[in-house]
């Protein structure tokens, strides 16, 4: 038996982590937020051979999916997104007509496993605090450790470059907020600013999530709940089809954009 050496354990972690970080200094797509929309987008882009990094502020990934509705850990998905439950191997049961229920823990773990195994790199406990800009375009992200943010420490961040950034930060729409405030130019919204999320209306919210998934500023796309919050759509509650479909749509559009000359 070889005696375990604490220094080798430490060295392995440091070596592997910095390899991962270095490999993601320049990516095709940088996704902010590791909720359902970010995870679906990350998986499909990585499966298409794109270099994808996903940054998540929290230690845990999965965003608002773990808690189902009011901590009852089940989610509901409608017929139009059933193919995505199937694609990610998430088991479901039909409920009345056209509704499907799934265990939220199985949903998050299946999406996360798919994303990592497809080749997307997830950086958890990393907060995106700003973007990297060039004249009229977003070209990357400014990142820092979440504990630095939590402790209010004055520590300069680091930065990465990306051909496209996706704001999948949910209700807070944090990347779009920074761009609206600090990057010259206007958002591609009716007012040129963030329209703001509206109160709950599940049917309308689900279709608008898909419609609102698009490029909101050169180099910056919005997906998931962030898309509705940006374009003034309502919230939808614990139905998740729109989130999954939004991730699918942004991936499809970016695969196309990335193949443009
Ligand atoms: O909120 P979230 O799950 O986003 P989503 O994919 O899904 C929304 C649903 O969960 C639910 C809903 C509908 O059914 O309305 O809310 O749109 O995940 C967003 C993730 O982004 C992280 C945050 O911690 C969460 O896990 N996040 C937010 N801001 C930042 C961030 C930031 N500045 N840097 C890194 N991560």
PDB file of C-alpha atoms and ligand atoms in Angstrom:
ATOM      1  CA  UNK A   1       0.000   0.000   0.000  1.00  0.00           C
ATOM      2  CA  UNK A   2       1.289   3.472  -0.907  1.00  0.00           C
ATOM      3  CA  UNK A   3       0.891   5.951   1.932  1.00  0.00           C
ATOM      4  CA  UNK A   4      -1.346   8.879   0.962  1.00  0.00           C
ATOM      5  CA  UNK A   5       0.617  12.096   0.589  1.00  0.00           C
ATOM      6  CA  UNK A   6      -1.268  15.310   1.390  1.00  0.00           C
ATOM      7  CA  UNK A   7       1.051  17.316  -0.867  1.00  0.00           C
ATOM      8  CA  UNK A   8       0.141  15.237  -3.921  1.00  0.00           C
ATOM      9  CA  UNK A   9      -3.572  15.589  -3.181  1.00  0.00           C
ATOM     10  CA  UNK A  10      -3.093  19.360  -2.984  1.00  0.00           C
ATOM     11  CA  UNK A  11      -0.911  19.463  -6.080  1.00  0.00           C
ATOM     12  CA  UNK A  12      -3.473  17.477  -8.105  1.00  0.00           C
ATOM     13  CA  UNK A  13      -6.244  19.928  -7.238  1.00  0.00           C
ATOM     14  CA  UNK A  14      -4.169  23.025  -7.943  1.00  0.00           C
ATOM     15  CA  UNK A  15      -2.770  21.621 -11.173  1.00  0.00           C
ATOM     16  CA  UNK A  16      -6.134  20.442 -12.523  1.00  0.00           C
ATOM     17  CA  UNK A  17      -7.993  23.623 -11.536  1.00  0.00           C
ATOM     18  CA  UNK A  18      -5.505  25.994 -13.132  1.00  0.00           C
ATOM     19  CA  UNK A  19      -5.465  23.885 -16.270  1.00  0.00           C
ATOM     20  CA  UNK A  20      -9.244  24.309 -16.409  1.00  0.00           C
ATOM     21  CA  UNK A  21      -9.070  28.045 -15.789  1.00  0.00           C
ATOM     22  CA  UNK A  22      -6.369  28.572 -18.403  1.00  0.00           C
ATOM     23  CA  UNK A  23      -8.339  26.588 -20.986  1.00  0.00           C
ATOM     24  CA  UNK A  24     -11.303  28.909 -20.451  1.00  0.00           C
ATOM     25  CA  UNK A  25      -9.597  32.289 -20.767  1.00  0.00           C
ATOM     26  CA  UNK A  26     -10.914  32.527 -24.302  1.00  0.00           C
ATOM     27  CA  UNK A  27     -14.157  30.703 -25.103  1.00  0.00           C
ATOM     28  CA  UNK A  28     -16.830  30.703 -27.784  1.00  0.00           C
ATOM     29  CA  UNK A  29     -19.645  31.240 -25.290  1.00  0.00           C
ATOM     30  CA  UNK A  30     -19.528  32.353 -21.651  1.00  0.00           C
ATOM     31  CA  UNK A  31     -22.794  31.684 -19.829  1.00  0.00           C
ATOM     32  CA  UNK A  32     -23.604  33.498 -16.606  1.00  0.00           C
ATOM     33  CA  UNK A  33     -25.884  31.502 -14.327  1.00  0.00           C
ATOM     34  CA  UNK A  34     -26.099  27.770 -13.900  1.00  0.00           C
ATOM     35  CA  UNK A  35     -29.889  27.428 -13.678  1.00  0.00           C
ATOM     36  CA  UNK A  36     -31.944  25.323 -16.106  1.00  0.00           C
ATOM     37  CA  UNK A  37     -31.637  27.671 -19.094  1.00  0.00           C
ATOM     38  CA  UNK A  38     -27.869  28.051 -18.695  1.00  0.00           C
ATOM     39  CA  UNK A  39     -27.357  24.323 -18.267  1.00  0.00           C
ATOM     40  CA  UNK A  40     -29.383  23.381 -21.363  1.00  0.00           C
ATOM     41  CA  UNK A  41     -27.616  26.032 -23.444  1.00  0.00           C
ATOM     42  CA  UNK A  42     -24.206  24.933 -22.166  1.00  0.00           C
ATOM     43  CA  UNK A  43     -24.855  21.282 -22.953  1.00  0.00           C
ATOM     44  CA  UNK A  44     -26.108  21.834 -26.486  1.00  0.00           C
ATOM     45  CA  UNK A  45     -23.306  24.247 -27.356  1.00  0.00           C
ATOM     46  CA  UNK A  46     -20.649  21.926 -25.969  1.00  0.00           C
ATOM     47  CA  UNK A  47     -22.172  18.973 -27.803  1.00  0.00           C
ATOM     48  CA  UNK A  48     -21.854  21.030 -31.006  1.00  0.00           C
ATOM     49  CA  UNK A  49     -18.119  21.332 -30.304  1.00  0.00           C
ATOM     50  CA  UNK A  50     -18.158  24.912 -28.994  1.00  0.00           C
ATOM     51  CA  UNK A  51     -15.936  25.992 -26.111  1.00  0.00           C
ATOM     52  CA  UNK A  52     -18.269  26.871 -23.249  1.00  0.00           C
ATOM     53  CA  UNK A  53     -17.726  28.144 -19.715  1.00  0.00           C
ATOM     54  CA  UNK A  54     -20.571  28.581 -17.226  1.00  0.00           C
ATOM     55  CA  UNK A  55     -20.088  30.848 -14.211  1.00  0.00           C
ATOM     56  CA  UNK A  56     -22.250  30.372 -11.144  1.00  0.00           C
ATOM     57  CA  UNK A  57     -22.211  32.628  -8.083  1.00  0.00           C
ATOM     58  CA  UNK A  58     -23.379  29.964  -5.659  1.00  0.00           C
ATOM     59  CA  UNK A  59     -21.614  26.862  -4.428  1.00  0.00           C
ATOM     60  CA  UNK A  60     -24.553  24.824  -5.708  1.00  0.00           C
ATOM     61  CA  UNK A  61     -25.645  24.783  -9.327  1.00  0.00           C
ATOM     62  CA  UNK A  62     -29.265  24.452 -10.499  1.00  0.00           C
ATOM     63  CA  UNK A  63     -30.576  27.937  -9.697  1.00  0.00           C
ATOM     64  CA  UNK A  64     -34.285  28.006  -8.930  1.00  0.00           C
ATOM     65  CA  UNK A  65     -34.940  24.436 -10.008  1.00  0.00           C
ATOM     66  CA  UNK A  66     -34.019  22.561  -6.822  1.00  0.00           C
ATOM     67  CA  UNK A  67     -36.832  24.088  -4.815  1.00  0.00           C
ATOM     68  CA  UNK A  68     -39.657  23.158  -7.227  1.00  0.00           C
ATOM     69  CA  UNK A  69     -42.557  25.317  -6.057  1.00  0.00           C
ATOM     70  CA  UNK A  70     -42.420  26.697  -2.516  1.00  0.00           C
ATOM     71  CA  UNK A  71     -39.850  24.048  -1.566  1.00  0.00           C
ATOM     72  CA  UNK A  72     -42.075  21.173  -2.786  1.00  0.00           C
ATOM     73  CA  UNK A  73     -39.348  19.580  -4.877  1.00  0.00           C
ATOM     74  CA  UNK A  74     -41.333  18.745  -8.009  1.00  0.00           C
ATOM     75  CA  UNK A  75     -41.382  20.722 -11.252  1.00  0.00           C
ATOM     76  CA  UNK A  76     -43.990  20.898 -14.002  1.00  0.00           C
ATOM     77  CA  UNK A  77     -43.200  20.890 -17.718  1.00  0.00           C
ATOM     78  CA  UNK A  78     -45.642  21.322 -20.561  1.00  0.00           C
ATOM     79  CA  UNK A  79     -45.962  19.252 -23.737  1.00  0.00           C
ATOM     80  CA  UNK A  80     -43.864  21.542 -25.942  1.00  0.00           C
ATOM     81  CA  UNK A  81     -40.741  20.897 -23.843  1.00  0.00           C
ATOM     82  CA  UNK A  82     -41.248  17.176 -23.286  1.00  0.00           C
ATOM     83  CA  UNK A  83     -38.562  16.342 -25.855  1.00  0.00           C
ATOM     84  CA  UNK A  84     -35.991  18.042 -23.610  1.00  0.00           C
ATOM     85  CA  UNK A  85     -36.935  15.980 -20.550  1.00  0.00           C
ATOM     86  CA  UNK A  86     -36.504  12.930 -22.764  1.00  0.00           C
ATOM     87  CA  UNK A  87     -33.240  14.132 -24.255  1.00  0.00           C
ATOM     88  CA  UNK A  88     -31.694  14.673 -20.819  1.00  0.00           C
ATOM     89  CA  UNK A  89     -33.052  11.390 -19.463  1.00  0.00           C
ATOM     90  CA  UNK A  90     -35.257  13.074 -16.849  1.00  0.00           C
ATOM     91  CA  UNK A  91     -38.129  10.781 -15.880  1.00  0.00           C
ATOM     92  CA  UNK A  92     -41.610  12.315 -15.709  1.00  0.00           C
ATOM     93  CA  UNK A  93     -45.214  11.405 -15.080  1.00  0.00           C
ATOM     94  CA  UNK A  94     -48.147  12.766 -17.073  1.00  0.00           C
ATOM     95  CA  UNK A  95     -50.469  14.830 -14.941  1.00  0.00           C
ATOM     96  CA  UNK A  96     -53.990  15.468 -16.228  1.00  0.00           C
ATOM     97  CA  UNK A  97     -53.830  16.520 -19.891  1.00  0.00           C
ATOM     98  CA  UNK A  98     -50.658  18.110 -21.288  1.00  0.00           C
ATOM     99  CA  UNK A  99     -48.849  18.572 -17.940  1.00  0.00           C
ATOM    100  CA  UNK A 100     -45.853  16.507 -16.875  1.00  0.00           C
ATOM    101  CA  UNK A 101     -44.290  16.405 -13.400  1.00  0.00           C
ATOM    102  CA  UNK A 102     -40.678  15.526 -12.610  1.00  0.00           C
ATOM    103  CA  UNK A 103     -38.533  15.309  -9.494  1.00  0.00           C
ATOM    104  CA  UNK A 104     -36.591  18.583  -9.294  1.00  0.00           C
ATOM    105  CA  UNK A 105     -33.494  16.863  -7.885  1.00  0.00           C
ATOM    106  CA  UNK A 106     -33.392  14.438 -10.804  1.00  0.00           C
ATOM    107  CA  UNK A 107     -33.937  17.337 -13.202  1.00  0.00           C
ATOM    108  CA  UNK A 108     -31.026  19.418 -11.871  1.00  0.00           C
ATOM    109  CA  UNK A 109     -28.599  16.532 -11.526  1.00  0.00           C
ATOM    110  CA  UNK A 110     -29.391  15.229 -15.020  1.00  0.00           C
ATOM    111  CA  UNK A 111     -28.909  18.648 -16.612  1.00  0.00           C
ATOM    112  CA  UNK A 112     -25.670  19.274 -14.716  1.00  0.00           C
ATOM    113  CA  UNK A 113     -24.208  15.872 -15.546  1.00  0.00           C
ATOM    114  CA  UNK A 114     -25.037  16.352 -19.220  1.00  0.00           C
ATOM    115  CA  UNK A 115     -23.416  19.795 -19.326  1.00  0.00           C
ATOM    116  CA  UNK A 116     -20.151  18.703 -17.728  1.00  0.00           C
ATOM    117  CA  UNK A 117     -19.899  15.491 -19.708  1.00  0.00           C
ATOM    118  CA  UNK A 118     -20.586  17.315 -22.972  1.00  0.00           C
ATOM    119  CA  UNK A 119     -17.504  19.425 -22.240  1.00  0.00           C
ATOM    120  CA  UNK A 120     -18.897  22.654 -20.742  1.00  0.00           C
ATOM    121  CA  UNK A 121     -16.784  23.835 -17.808  1.00  0.00           C
ATOM    122  CA  UNK A 122     -18.716  25.013 -14.779  1.00  0.00           C
ATOM    123  CA  UNK A 123     -17.018  27.464 -12.429  1.00  0.00           C
ATOM    124  CA  UNK A 124     -19.068  27.561  -9.262  1.00  0.00           C
ATOM    125  CA  UNK A 125     -18.639  30.105  -6.474  1.00  0.00           C
ATOM    126  CA  UNK A 126     -17.556  32.620  -9.116  1.00  0.00           C
ATOM    127  CA  UNK A 127     -19.506  35.862  -9.468  1.00  0.00           C
ATOM    128  CA  UNK A 128     -19.614  37.833 -12.687  1.00  0.00           C
ATOM    129  CA  UNK A 129     -19.346  41.437 -11.616  1.00  0.00           C
ATOM    130  CA  UNK A 130     -18.844  43.212 -14.945  1.00  0.00           C
ATOM    131  CA  UNK A 131     -18.264  42.682 -18.657  1.00  0.00           C
ATOM    132  CA  UNK A 132     -15.244  43.327 -20.855  1.00  0.00           C
ATOM    133  CA  UNK A 133     -16.198  45.820 -23.577  1.00  0.00           C
ATOM    134  CA  UNK A 134     -14.877  47.202 -26.790  1.00  0.00           C
ATOM    135  CA  UNK A 135     -16.562  50.011 -28.755  1.00  0.00           C
ATOM    136  CA  UNK A 136     -20.255  48.970 -28.801  1.00  0.00           C
ATOM    137  CA  UNK A 137     -19.674  45.308 -28.054  1.00  0.00           C
ATOM    138  CA  UNK A 138     -19.375  42.914 -25.148  1.00  0.00           C
ATOM    139  CA  UNK A 139     -16.358  40.643 -25.541  1.00  0.00           C
ATOM    140  CA  UNK A 140     -15.972  38.969 -22.182  1.00  0.00           C
ATOM    141  CA  UNK A 141     -16.636  38.781 -18.466  1.00  0.00           C
ATOM    142  CA  UNK A 142     -15.081  40.161 -15.324  1.00  0.00           C
ATOM    143  CA  UNK A 143     -15.058  37.520 -12.604  1.00  0.00           C
ATOM    144  CA  UNK A 144     -14.264  37.291  -8.936  1.00  0.00           C
ATOM    145  CA  UNK A 145     -14.696  34.760  -6.131  1.00  0.00           C
ATOM    146  CA  UNK A 146     -18.116  34.989  -4.495  1.00  0.00           C
ATOM    147  CA  UNK A 147     -16.572  35.001  -0.991  1.00  0.00           C
ATOM    148  CA  UNK A 148     -14.672  38.162  -1.987  1.00  0.00           C
ATOM    149  CA  UNK A 149     -17.983  39.763  -2.943  1.00  0.00           C
ATOM    150  CA  UNK A 150     -19.696  38.476   0.214  1.00  0.00           C
ATOM    151  CA  UNK A 151     -16.974  39.808   2.481  1.00  0.00           C
ATOM    152  CA  UNK A 152     -16.955  43.166   0.698  1.00  0.00           C
ATOM    153  CA  UNK A 153     -13.205  42.888   0.173  1.00  0.00           C
ATOM    154  CA  UNK A 154     -11.510  45.354  -2.129  1.00  0.00           C
ATOM    155  CA  UNK A 155      -9.881  42.799  -4.439  1.00  0.00           C
ATOM    156  CA  UNK A 156      -9.450  43.344  -8.147  1.00  0.00           C
ATOM    157  CA  UNK A 157     -11.136  40.763 -10.380  1.00  0.00           C
ATOM    158  CA  UNK A 158      -9.824  38.738 -13.329  1.00  0.00           C
ATOM    159  CA  UNK A 159     -11.284  38.606 -16.850  1.00  0.00           C
ATOM    160  CA  UNK A 160     -11.941  36.182 -19.687  1.00  0.00           C
ATOM    161  CA  UNK A 161     -12.851  36.715 -23.337  1.00  0.00           C
ATOM    162  CA  UNK A 162     -15.829  35.196 -25.145  1.00  0.00           C
ATOM    163  CA  UNK A 163     -17.191  35.543 -28.652  1.00  0.00           C
ATOM    164  CA  UNK A 164     -20.653  35.653 -27.079  1.00  0.00           C
ATOM    165  CA  UNK A 165     -21.963  36.068 -23.554  1.00  0.00           C
ATOM    166  CA  UNK A 166     -25.328  34.706 -22.348  1.00  0.00           C
ATOM    167  CA  UNK A 167     -27.083  36.299 -19.393  1.00  0.00           C
ATOM    168  CA  UNK A 168     -28.919  33.367 -17.778  1.00  0.00           C
ATOM    169  CA  UNK A 169     -28.984  34.932 -14.309  1.00  0.00           C
ATOM    170  CA  UNK A 170     -32.750  34.606 -13.813  1.00  0.00           C
ATOM    171  CA  UNK A 171     -34.920  37.279 -12.225  1.00  0.00           C
ATOM    172  CA  UNK A 172     -31.982  39.578 -11.455  1.00  0.00           C
ATOM    173  CA  UNK A 173     -30.758  39.855 -15.064  1.00  0.00           C
ATOM    174  CA  UNK A 174     -27.393  40.918 -13.684  1.00  0.00           C
ATOM    175  CA  UNK A 175     -25.246  41.085 -16.818  1.00  0.00           C
ATOM    176  CA  UNK A 176     -27.797  43.111 -18.769  1.00  0.00           C
ATOM    177  CA  UNK A 177     -28.054  45.440 -15.767  1.00  0.00           C
ATOM    178  CA  UNK A 178     -24.301  46.108 -15.882  1.00  0.00           C
ATOM    179  CA  UNK A 179     -24.326  46.642 -19.642  1.00  0.00           C
ATOM    180  CA  UNK A 180     -27.304  49.041 -19.448  1.00  0.00           C
ATOM    181  CA  UNK A 181     -25.473  51.052 -16.815  1.00  0.00           C
ATOM    182  CA  UNK A 182     -21.874  50.993 -17.959  1.00  0.00           C
ATOM    183  CA  UNK A 183     -21.503  50.166 -21.649  1.00  0.00           C
ATOM    184  CA  UNK A 184     -22.141  52.973 -24.166  1.00  0.00           C
ATOM    185  CA  UNK A 185     -25.097  52.285 -26.452  1.00  0.00           C
ATOM    186  CA  UNK A 186     -28.659  51.084 -25.990  1.00  0.00           C
ATOM    187  CA  UNK A 187     -30.203  47.710 -25.336  1.00  0.00           C
ATOM    188  CA  UNK A 188     -32.283  46.139 -28.075  1.00  0.00           C
ATOM    189  CA  UNK A 189     -35.509  46.628 -26.060  1.00  0.00           C
ATOM    190  CA  UNK A 190     -38.453  48.979 -26.735  1.00  0.00           C
ATOM    191  CA  UNK A 191     -37.132  51.610 -24.296  1.00  0.00           C
ATOM    192  CA  UNK A 192     -33.434  50.874 -24.819  1.00  0.00           C
ATOM    193  CA  UNK A 193     -33.336  50.002 -21.103  1.00  0.00           C
ATOM    194  CA  UNK A 194     -34.399  47.001 -19.019  1.00  0.00           C
ATOM    195  CA  UNK A 195     -38.200  46.787 -19.227  1.00  0.00           C
ATOM    196  CA  UNK A 196     -38.543  44.887 -15.933  1.00  0.00           C
ATOM    197  CA  UNK A 197     -40.321  41.681 -14.953  1.00  0.00           C
ATOM    198  CA  UNK A 198     -44.108  41.655 -14.529  1.00  0.00           C
ATOM    199  CA  UNK A 199     -46.305  39.675 -12.122  1.00  0.00           C
ATOM    200  CA  UNK A 200     -47.268  36.054 -12.715  1.00  0.00           C
ATOM    201  CA  UNK A 201     -49.086  34.896 -15.863  1.00  0.00           C
ATOM    202  CA  UNK A 202     -47.839  31.400 -16.670  1.00  0.00           C
ATOM    203  CA  UNK A 203     -49.253  30.930 -20.161  1.00  0.00           C
ATOM    204  CA  UNK A 204     -48.044  34.244 -21.512  1.00  0.00           C
ATOM    205  CA  UNK A 205     -44.739  34.096 -19.655  1.00  0.00           C
ATOM    206  CA  UNK A 206     -43.831  30.721 -21.108  1.00  0.00           C
ATOM    207  CA  UNK A 207     -44.344  31.778 -24.707  1.00  0.00           C
ATOM    208  CA  UNK A 208     -42.684  35.150 -24.141  1.00  0.00           C
ATOM    209  CA  UNK A 209     -39.611  33.521 -22.578  1.00  0.00           C
ATOM    210  CA  UNK A 210     -38.928  31.885 -25.883  1.00  0.00           C
ATOM    211  CA  UNK A 211     -39.691  34.990 -27.921  1.00  0.00           C
ATOM    212  CA  UNK A 212     -37.498  37.149 -25.651  1.00  0.00           C
ATOM    213  CA  UNK A 213     -34.504  34.835 -25.903  1.00  0.00           C
ATOM    214  CA  UNK A 214     -32.282  36.831 -28.232  1.00  0.00           C
ATOM    215  CA  UNK A 215     -29.349  39.201 -28.602  1.00  0.00           C
ATOM    216  CA  UNK A 216     -30.055  42.200 -26.401  1.00  0.00           C
ATOM    217  CA  UNK A 217     -26.777  44.017 -27.068  1.00  0.00           C
ATOM    218  CA  UNK A 218     -23.986  43.216 -29.531  1.00  0.00           C
ATOM    219  CA  UNK A 219     -22.264  40.126 -28.142  1.00  0.00           C
ATOM    220  CA  UNK A 220     -24.805  39.593 -25.336  1.00  0.00           C
ATOM    221  CA  UNK A 221     -27.800  37.225 -25.401  1.00  0.00           C
ATOM    222  CA  UNK A 222     -30.472  36.760 -22.745  1.00  0.00           C
ATOM    223  CA  UNK A 223     -32.012  33.397 -21.857  1.00  0.00           C
ATOM    224  CA  UNK A 224     -34.449  32.005 -19.308  1.00  0.00           C
ATOM    225  CA  UNK A 225     -36.111  34.265 -16.788  1.00  0.00           C
ATOM    226  CA  UNK A 226     -33.539  36.961 -17.535  1.00  0.00           C
ATOM    227  CA  UNK A 227     -35.045  37.230 -21.027  1.00  0.00           C
ATOM    228  CA  UNK A 228     -38.477  38.043 -19.624  1.00  0.00           C
ATOM    229  CA  UNK A 229     -37.105  40.399 -17.004  1.00  0.00           C
ATOM    230  CA  UNK A 230     -35.195  42.262 -19.721  1.00  0.00           C
ATOM    231  CA  UNK A 231     -38.075  42.540 -22.173  1.00  0.00           C
ATOM    232  CA  UNK A 232     -40.896  43.152 -19.676  1.00  0.00           C
ATOM    233  CA  UNK A 233     -42.493  39.687 -19.697  1.00  0.00           C
ATOM    234  CA  UNK A 234     -44.337  38.226 -16.709  1.00  0.00           C
ATOM    235  CA  UNK A 235     -43.003  35.542 -14.360  1.00  0.00           C
ATOM    236  CA  UNK A 236     -44.336  32.013 -14.758  1.00  0.00           C
ATOM    237  CA  UNK A 237     -43.927  30.180 -11.453  1.00  0.00           C
ATOM    238  CA  UNK A 238     -42.676  26.590 -11.146  1.00  0.00           C
ATOM    239  CA  UNK A 239     -43.303  25.527 -14.736  1.00  0.00           C
ATOM    240  CA  UNK A 240     -39.959  24.943 -16.433  1.00  0.00           C
ATOM    241  CA  UNK A 241     -40.641  24.187 -20.088  1.00  0.00           C
ATOM    242  CA  UNK A 242     -39.906  27.764 -21.103  1.00  0.00           C
ATOM    243  CA  UNK A 243     -36.525  27.678 -19.334  1.00  0.00           C
ATOM    244  CA  UNK A 244     -35.484  24.472 -21.108  1.00  0.00           C
ATOM    245  CA  UNK A 245     -36.730  25.702 -24.487  1.00  0.00           C
ATOM    246  CA  UNK A 246     -35.004  29.044 -24.021  1.00  0.00           C
ATOM    247  CA  UNK A 247     -31.680  27.263 -23.400  1.00  0.00           C
ATOM    248  CA  UNK A 248     -32.281  25.238 -26.537  1.00  0.00           C
ATOM    249  CA  UNK A 249     -33.081  28.335 -28.596  1.00  0.00           C
ATOM    250  CA  UNK A 250     -30.066  30.366 -27.492  1.00  0.00           C
ATOM    251  CA  UNK A 251     -27.789  27.401 -28.207  1.00  0.00           C
ATOM    252  CA  UNK A 252     -29.286  26.972 -31.679  1.00  0.00           C
ATOM    253  CA  UNK A 253     -28.868  30.667 -32.505  1.00  0.00           C
ATOM    254  CA  UNK A 254     -25.319  30.810 -31.202  1.00  0.00           C
ATOM    255  CA  UNK A 255     -24.260  27.699 -33.086  1.00  0.00           C
ATOM    256  CA  UNK A 256     -25.467  29.495 -36.197  1.00  0.00           C
ATOM    257  CA  UNK A 257     -23.736  32.782 -35.288  1.00  0.00           C
ATOM    258  CA  UNK A 258     -20.484  31.018 -34.461  1.00  0.00           C
ATOM    259  CA  UNK A 259     -20.437  29.382 -37.864  1.00  0.00           C
ATOM    260  CA  UNK A 260     -20.887  32.744 -39.623  1.00  0.00           C
ATOM    261  CA  UNK A 261     -17.645  33.883 -41.221  1.00  0.00           C
TER     262      UNK A 261
HETATM  263  O1  LIG B   1     -32.729  31.665 -11.561  1.00  0.00           O
HETATM  264  P1  LIG B   1     -32.177  30.554 -12.365  1.00  0.00           P
HETATM  265  O2  LIG B   1     -32.667  29.195 -12.104  1.00  0.00           O
HETATM  266  O3  LIG B   1     -32.317  30.976 -13.915  1.00  0.00           O
HETATM  267  P2  LIG B   1     -33.181  30.411 -15.145  1.00  0.00           P
HETATM  268  O4  LIG B   1     -32.397  29.412 -15.884  1.00  0.00           O
HETATM  269  O5  LIG B   1     -34.402  29.670 -14.474  1.00  0.00           O
HETATM  270  C1  LIG B   1     -35.390  30.352 -13.754  1.00  0.00           C
HETATM  271  C2  LIG B   1     -36.132  29.362 -12.884  1.00  0.00           C
HETATM  272  O6  LIG B   1     -35.254  28.722 -11.992  1.00  0.00           O
HETATM  273  C3  LIG B   1     -37.260  29.982 -12.054  1.00  0.00           C
HETATM  274  C4  LIG B   1     -38.394  30.479 -12.850  1.00  0.00           C
HETATM  275  C5  LIG B   1     -39.161  29.643 -13.758  1.00  0.00           C
HETATM  276  O7  LIG B   1     -39.524  28.547 -13.701  1.00  0.00           O
HETATM  277  O8  LIG B   1     -38.755  31.602 -12.791  1.00  0.00           O
HETATM  278  O9  LIG B   1     -36.749  31.068 -11.296  1.00  0.00           O
HETATM  279  O10 LIG B   1     -33.662  31.599 -15.855  1.00  0.00           O
HETATM  280  O11 LIG B   1     -30.588  30.529 -12.220  1.00  0.00           O
HETATM  281  C6  LIG B   1     -29.835  31.683 -12.332  1.00  0.00           C
HETATM  282  C7  LIG B   1     -28.489  31.424 -11.703  1.00  0.00           C
HETATM  283  O12 LIG B   1     -27.649  32.531 -11.957  1.00  0.00           O
HETATM  284  C8  LIG B   1     -26.816  32.740 -10.831  1.00  0.00           C
HETATM  285  C9  LIG B   1     -27.739  32.466  -9.651  1.00  0.00           C
HETATM  286  O13 LIG B   1     -26.998  32.166  -8.476  1.00  0.00           O
HETATM  287  C10 LIG B   1     -28.550  31.283 -10.165  1.00  0.00           C
HETATM  288  O14 LIG B   1     -28.007  30.042  -9.792  1.00  0.00           O
HETATM  289  N1  LIG B   1     -26.323  34.132 -10.891  1.00  0.00           N
HETATM  290  C11 LIG B   1     -27.048  35.261 -10.771  1.00  0.00           C
HETATM  291  N2  LIG B   1     -26.265  36.330 -10.901  1.00  0.00           N
HETATM  292  C12 LIG B   1     -24.992  35.879 -11.102  1.00  0.00           C
HETATM  293  C13 LIG B   1     -25.031  34.464 -11.109  1.00  0.00           C
HETATM  294  C14 LIG B   1     -23.721  36.506 -11.301  1.00  0.00           C
HETATM  295  N3  LIG B   1     -23.593  37.834 -11.323  1.00  0.00           N
HETATM  296  N4  LIG B   1     -22.632  35.723 -11.476  1.00  0.00           N
HETATM  297  C15 LIG B   1     -22.728  34.368 -11.456  1.00  0.00           C
HETATM  298  N5  LIG B   1     -23.928  33.725 -11.270  1.00  0.00           N
END
